[in-house]
Short mmCIF file of C-alpha atoms and ligand atoms in Angstrom, two decimals:
data_model
loop_
_atom_site.label_atom_id
_atom_site.label_comp_id
_atom_site.label_asym_id
_atom_site.label_seq_id
_atom_site.Cartn_x
_atom_site.Cartn_y
_atom_site.Cartn_z
CA MET A 11 1.10 -17.58 0.13
CA PRO A 12 3.12 -14.47 -0.65
CA LYS A 13 5.69 -13.31 2.02
CA LEU A 14 5.55 -9.67 3.17
CA SER A 15 8.62 -8.09 4.72
CA VAL A 16 8.30 -4.62 6.23
CA GLU A 17 11.73 -3.38 7.17
CA GLY A 18 12.23 -3.61 10.93
CA PHE A 19 9.44 -6.08 11.47
CA GLU A 20 9.04 -9.72 11.12
CA THR A 21 8.38 -11.28 7.75
CA VAL A 22 4.77 -12.64 7.53
CA GLU A 23 2.83 -14.74 5.15
CA VAL A 24 -0.31 -12.99 3.70
CA GLU A 25 -3.42 -14.23 2.01
CA SER A 26 -2.85 -13.94 -1.77
CA GLY A 27 -4.95 -11.14 -3.20
CA LYS A 28 -5.09 -9.02 -0.02
CA ARG A 29 -4.63 -5.29 -0.29
CA LEU A 30 -1.09 -4.48 0.71
CA VAL A 31 -2.20 -1.62 3.06
CA LEU A 32 -4.27 -4.20 4.98
CA ALA A 33 -1.54 -6.73 5.02
CA ILE A 34 0.92 -4.18 6.44
CA GLU A 35 -1.52 -3.15 9.10
CA GLN A 36 -3.16 -6.43 10.05
CA ASP A 37 -0.52 -9.05 9.24
CA ALA A 38 2.80 -7.25 9.76
CA GLY A 39 1.34 -5.19 12.61
CA VAL A 40 2.71 -1.89 11.33
CA ASP A 41 0.79 1.41 12.03
CA ILE A 42 0.69 2.58 8.44
CA LEU A 43 -1.52 5.58 7.73
CA HIS A 44 -4.48 5.38 5.35
CA ALA A 45 -6.13 8.70 5.82
CA CYS A 46 -8.48 8.53 2.91
CA GLY A 47 -9.61 5.05 3.69
CA GLY A 48 -7.75 3.41 0.79
CA ASN A 49 -9.30 5.60 -2.04
CA ALA A 50 -6.12 6.71 -3.85
CA ARG A 51 -6.57 10.35 -2.68
CA CYS A 52 -4.39 11.06 0.41
CA THR A 53 -1.03 9.21 -0.49
CA THR A 54 -0.49 8.66 3.23
CA CYS A 55 -0.31 4.86 2.61
CA ARG A 56 2.76 5.36 0.60
CA VAL A 57 5.63 2.79 0.86
CA GLU A 58 9.09 2.36 -0.62
CA PHE A 59 9.70 -0.90 -2.37
CA VAL A 60 12.94 -2.72 -1.51
CA ASP A 61 12.08 -5.81 -3.47
CA GLY A 62 9.10 -7.25 -5.37
CA GLU A 63 7.57 -4.07 -6.63
CA PRO A 64 4.67 -4.86 -8.89
CA GLU A 65 4.99 -3.83 -12.48
CA ARG A 66 1.23 -3.04 -12.76
CA MET A 67 -0.47 -0.12 -11.10
CA THR A 68 -3.91 1.33 -11.07
CA VAL A 69 -4.79 4.42 -13.15
CA ALA A 70 -5.86 5.95 -9.85
CA GLU A 71 -2.48 5.40 -8.28
CA ARG A 72 -0.60 6.77 -11.31
CA ASP A 73 -2.73 9.82 -11.44
CA VAL A 74 -2.44 10.81 -7.80
CA LEU A 75 1.23 10.21 -7.68
CA ALA A 76 1.63 12.51 -10.73
CA ALA A 77 -0.58 15.06 -9.31
CA ARG A 78 1.46 15.23 -6.17
CA GLY A 79 4.76 15.06 -8.03
CA LEU A 80 5.73 11.87 -6.08
CA SER A 81 8.26 9.31 -7.39
CA GLY A 82 10.06 6.39 -5.81
CA VAL A 83 6.97 5.59 -3.75
CA ARG A 84 3.85 3.39 -4.30
CA LEU A 85 0.50 3.52 -2.74
CA SER A 86 -0.14 0.42 -0.66
CA CYS A 87 -3.95 0.81 -0.98
CA GLN A 88 -3.65 0.36 -4.74
CA ILE A 89 -1.47 -2.83 -4.55
CA ILE A 90 -2.49 -6.49 -4.26
CA CYS A 91 -0.25 -9.00 -2.45
CA ASP A 92 0.28 -11.65 -5.28
CA GLN A 93 4.13 -12.08 -4.93
CA ASN A 94 6.76 -11.71 -2.30
CA MET A 95 7.47 -8.02 -1.42
CA THR A 96 9.77 -6.14 0.93
CA VAL A 97 8.86 -2.60 1.73
CA ARG A 98 9.79 0.36 3.90
CA ALA A 99 6.82 1.83 5.86
CA ILE A 100 7.67 5.53 5.51
CA SER A 101 4.27 6.98 6.55
CA ARG A 102 3.18 5.79 10.01
CA LEU A 103 0.82 6.87 12.66
CA ALA A 104 3.65 7.11 15.18
CA GLY A 105 5.18 10.59 14.90
CA SER A 106 2.53 11.80 12.47
CA GLY A 107 0.63 13.98 14.95
CA ARG A 108 -2.60 12.43 13.61
CA LYS A 109 -5.17 11.04 16.07
CA ASP A 110 -5.72 7.87 14.04
CA ALA A 111 -4.57 6.04 10.87
CA GLY A 112 -7.70 6.79 9.07
CA HIS A 113 -10.82 4.71 8.52
CA GLU A 114 -10.38 1.08 7.56
CA PRO A 115 -9.88 0.43 3.82
CA ALA A 116 -12.34 -1.93 2.31
CA ALA A 117 -11.17 -5.52 1.40
CA GLU A 118 -11.19 -4.67 -2.38
CA ILE A 119 -9.25 -1.99 -4.07
CA GLU A 120 -11.12 1.31 -4.43
CA PRO A 121 -11.93 2.93 -6.71
CA PRO A 122 -12.48 -0.20 -8.95
CA PRO A 123 -8.99 -0.79 -10.46
CA GLU A 124 -8.12 -0.03 -13.95
CA TRP A 125 -4.71 -1.70 -14.38
CA ILE A 126 -1.83 -0.38 -16.46
CA ASN A 127 1.90 -1.27 -16.54
CA LYS A 128 3.90 1.45 -14.72
S1 LIG B 225 -4.13 6.94 -1.00
FE1 LIG B 225 -5.28 7.29 0.90
S2 LIG B 225 -4.99 5.40 1.82
FE2 LIG B 225 -3.97 5.04 -0.04
#
């Protein structure tokens, strides 16, 4: 099982194939935002990779990051846990002023992923 380390939190083992946003929230216990419910629209699920950044990304992730002019971050709702990863959770409910993190992302990546190499 892949290991997930969120800086400042305990390293956990996660089910291979789980969406990273769900692993951060449910396994690592971190209050990451997912305002659009994991649909590659809001970018609030963004993380910075310290180690283990996946080479592949979804077209939806590429497009929304480009549209927002974002670099150096990845969208955790568009990433599958299939290797060990270390990330910084830079977009959390605490301190955001939001009333909740957003509705729960589905178990599978949405929209249906079309993979490219970043
Ligand atoms: S882009 Fe909205 S939750 Fe990932």
